[in-house]
Amino acid sequence: MELNERDKNRIIEMAWEDRTPFEAIEFQFGMPEKEVIKLMRSELKQSSFNLWRKRVNSGPSQKHLKKQPDDMTRFKSSRQKQISLNKISKR
């Protein structure tokens, strides 16, 4: 899969966020969990990758939809801009 630098950076950012599930990355970019792990392994320092994998595989991790609490239907990062009708609002 050929990714431009912007998409690659966004996938890494989404993978790093604990509450963004792998399914969201696959839906948005068509990249399954195994490919995300390969990307993270190739782009992060070894120590950073190891910390991330440990966190993802820990009990409280919510990187998989099945592990997320039933009451959590959506997560929106505080850094994410408001989007309405496919246009970023200027707030």
PDB file of C-alpha atoms in Angstrom:
ATOM      1  CA  MET A   1       0.000   0.000   0.000  1.00  0.00           C
ATOM      2  CA  GLU A   2       1.483   3.341  -1.086  1.00  0.00           C
ATOM      3  CA  LEU A   3       0.851   6.136   1.395  1.00  0.00           C
ATOM      4  CA  ASN A   4       1.775   9.769   1.113  1.00  0.00           C
ATOM      5  CA  GLU A   5       3.526  11.368   4.086  1.00  0.00           C
ATOM      6  CA  ARG A   6       0.370  13.104   5.304  1.00  0.00           C
ATOM      7  CA  ASP A   7      -1.661   9.870   5.410  1.00  0.00           C
ATOM      8  CA  LYS A   8       1.199   8.005   7.034  1.00  0.00           C
ATOM      9  CA  ASN A   9       1.474  10.634   9.768  1.00  0.00           C
ATOM     10  CA  ARG A  10      -2.298  10.607  10.342  1.00  0.00           C
ATOM     11  CA  ILE A  11      -2.372   6.804  10.654  1.00  0.00           C
ATOM     12  CA  ILE A  12       0.476   6.916  13.182  1.00  0.00           C
ATOM     13  CA  GLU A  13      -1.338   9.628  15.138  1.00  0.00           C
ATOM     14  CA  MET A  14      -4.576   7.632  15.153  1.00  0.00           C
ATOM     15  CA  ALA A  15      -2.759   4.446  16.159  1.00  0.00           C
ATOM     16  CA  TRP A  16      -0.989   6.263  18.997  1.00  0.00           C
ATOM     17  CA  GLU A  17      -4.282   7.548  20.433  1.00  0.00           C
ATOM     18  CA  ASP A  18      -5.557   4.968  22.902  1.00  0.00           C
ATOM     19  CA  ARG A  19      -9.236   5.469  22.192  1.00  0.00           C
ATOM     20  CA  THR A  20      -9.085   5.314  18.391  1.00  0.00           C
ATOM     21  CA  PRO A  21      -9.822   1.692  17.424  1.00  0.00           C
ATOM     22  CA  PHE A  22      -7.989  -0.156  14.666  1.00  0.00           C
ATOM     23  CA  GLU A  23     -11.350  -0.541  12.949  1.00  0.00           C
ATOM     24  CA  ALA A  24     -11.550   3.258  12.519  1.00  0.00           C
ATOM     25  CA  ILE A  25      -8.132   3.287  10.843  1.00  0.00           C
ATOM     26  CA  GLU A  26      -9.159   0.455   8.545  1.00  0.00           C
ATOM     27  CA  PHE A  27     -12.436   2.201   7.689  1.00  0.00           C
ATOM     28  CA  GLN A  28     -10.736   5.499   6.892  1.00  0.00           C
ATOM     29  CA  PHE A  29      -7.546   4.264   5.198  1.00  0.00           C
ATOM     30  CA  GLY A  30      -8.255   0.637   4.266  1.00  0.00           C
ATOM     31  CA  MET A  31      -5.300  -0.508   6.380  1.00  0.00           C
ATOM     32  CA  PRO A  32      -5.912  -3.562   8.587  1.00  0.00           C
ATOM     33  CA  GLU A  33      -4.410  -3.909  12.072  1.00  0.00           C
ATOM     34  CA  LYS A  34      -1.454  -6.045  10.899  1.00  0.00           C
ATOM     35  CA  GLU A  35      -0.446  -3.369   8.383  1.00  0.00           C
ATOM     36  CA  VAL A  36      -0.777  -0.613  11.009  1.00  0.00           C
ATOM     37  CA  ILE A  37       1.554  -2.592  13.285  1.00  0.00           C
ATOM     38  CA  LYS A  38       4.076  -2.959  10.432  1.00  0.00           C
ATOM     39  CA  LEU A  39       3.894   0.785   9.747  1.00  0.00           C
ATOM     40  CA  MET A  40       4.378   1.620  13.429  1.00  0.00           C
ATOM     41  CA  ARG A  41       7.328  -0.782  13.647  1.00  0.00           C
ATOM     42  CA  SER A  42       9.023   0.793  10.636  1.00  0.00           C
ATOM     43  CA  GLU A  43       8.351   4.443  11.540  1.00  0.00           C
ATOM     44  CA  LEU A  44       8.869   4.533  15.332  1.00  0.00           C
ATOM     45  CA  LYS A  45      12.014   4.088  17.348  1.00  0.00           C
ATOM     46  CA  GLN A  46      12.237   0.559  18.748  1.00  0.00           C
ATOM     47  CA  SER A  47      11.645   1.739  22.333  1.00  0.00           C
ATOM     48  CA  SER A  48       8.610   3.817  21.287  1.00  0.00           C
ATOM     49  CA  PHE A  49       7.187   0.906  19.324  1.00  0.00           C
ATOM     50  CA  ASN A  50       7.646  -1.425  22.310  1.00  0.00           C
ATOM     51  CA  LEU A  51       5.862   1.026  24.625  1.00  0.00           C
ATOM     52  CA  TRP A  52       3.002   1.385  22.156  1.00  0.00           C
ATOM     53  CA  ARG A  53       2.589  -2.384  21.709  1.00  0.00           C
ATOM     54  CA  LYS A  54       2.637  -2.908  25.467  1.00  0.00           C
ATOM     55  CA  ARG A  55      -0.056  -0.254  25.889  1.00  0.00           C
ATOM     56  CA  VAL A  56      -2.199  -1.625  23.034  1.00  0.00           C
ATOM     57  CA  ASN A  57      -2.059  -5.148  24.434  1.00  0.00           C
ATOM     58  CA  SER A  58      -2.778  -4.112  28.022  1.00  0.00           C
ATOM     59  CA  GLY A  59      -6.110  -4.844  29.686  1.00  0.00           C
ATOM     60  CA  PRO A  60      -7.525  -1.294  29.686  1.00  0.00           C
ATOM     61  CA  SER A  61      -6.559  -0.664  26.052  1.00  0.00           C
ATOM     62  CA  GLN A  62      -9.482   0.325  23.846  1.00  0.00           C
ATOM     63  CA  LYS A  63      -7.777  -0.139  20.483  1.00  0.00           C
ATOM     64  CA  HIS A  64     -10.327  -2.822  19.587  1.00  0.00           C
ATOM     65  CA  LEU A  65     -14.043  -2.085  19.413  1.00  0.00           C
ATOM     66  CA  LYS A  66     -14.810  -5.266  21.356  1.00  0.00           C
ATOM     67  CA  LYS A  67     -12.818  -3.974  24.343  1.00  0.00           C
ATOM     68  CA  GLN A  68     -14.481  -0.548  24.459  1.00  0.00           C
ATOM     69  CA  PRO A  69     -17.177   0.122  27.055  1.00  0.00           C
ATOM     70  CA  ASP A  70     -20.743  -0.147  25.750  1.00  0.00           C
ATOM     71  CA  ASP A  71     -21.497   3.470  26.641  1.00  0.00           C
ATOM     72  CA  MET A  72     -18.594   4.791  24.540  1.00  0.00           C
ATOM     73  CA  THR A  73     -19.991   5.196  21.054  1.00  0.00           C
ATOM     74  CA  ARG A  74     -17.627   7.847  19.720  1.00  0.00           C
ATOM     75  CA  PHE A  75     -14.455   9.656  20.649  1.00  0.00           C
ATOM     76  CA  LYS A  76     -13.491  13.052  19.368  1.00  0.00           C
ATOM     77  CA  SER A  77     -10.039  14.383  20.033  1.00  0.00           C
ATOM     78  CA  SER A  78      -9.836  17.873  21.495  1.00  0.00           C
ATOM     79  CA  ARG A  79      -7.489  18.705  18.594  1.00  0.00           C
ATOM     80  CA  GLN A  80     -10.024  17.633  15.984  1.00  0.00           C
ATOM     81  CA  LYS A  81     -11.714  20.553  14.247  1.00  0.00           C
ATOM     82  CA  GLN A  82     -15.445  20.918  13.872  1.00  0.00           C
ATOM     83  CA  ILE A  83     -16.645  19.543  10.553  1.00  0.00           C
ATOM     84  CA  SER A  84     -20.031  20.347   9.072  1.00  0.00           C
ATOM     85  CA  LEU A  85     -21.128  19.484   5.560  1.00  0.00           C
ATOM     86  CA  ASN A  86     -17.570  18.433   4.700  1.00  0.00           C
ATOM     87  CA  LYS A  87     -16.241  21.922   5.409  1.00  0.00           C
ATOM     88  CA  ILE A  88     -14.112  22.769   8.380  1.00  0.00           C
ATOM     89  CA  SER A  89     -15.856  25.453  10.352  1.00  0.00           C
ATOM     90  CA  LYS A  90     -13.828  28.440  11.456  1.00  0.00           C
ATOM     91  CA  ARG A  91     -14.300  28.460  15.213  1.00  0.00           C
TER      92      ARG A  91
END
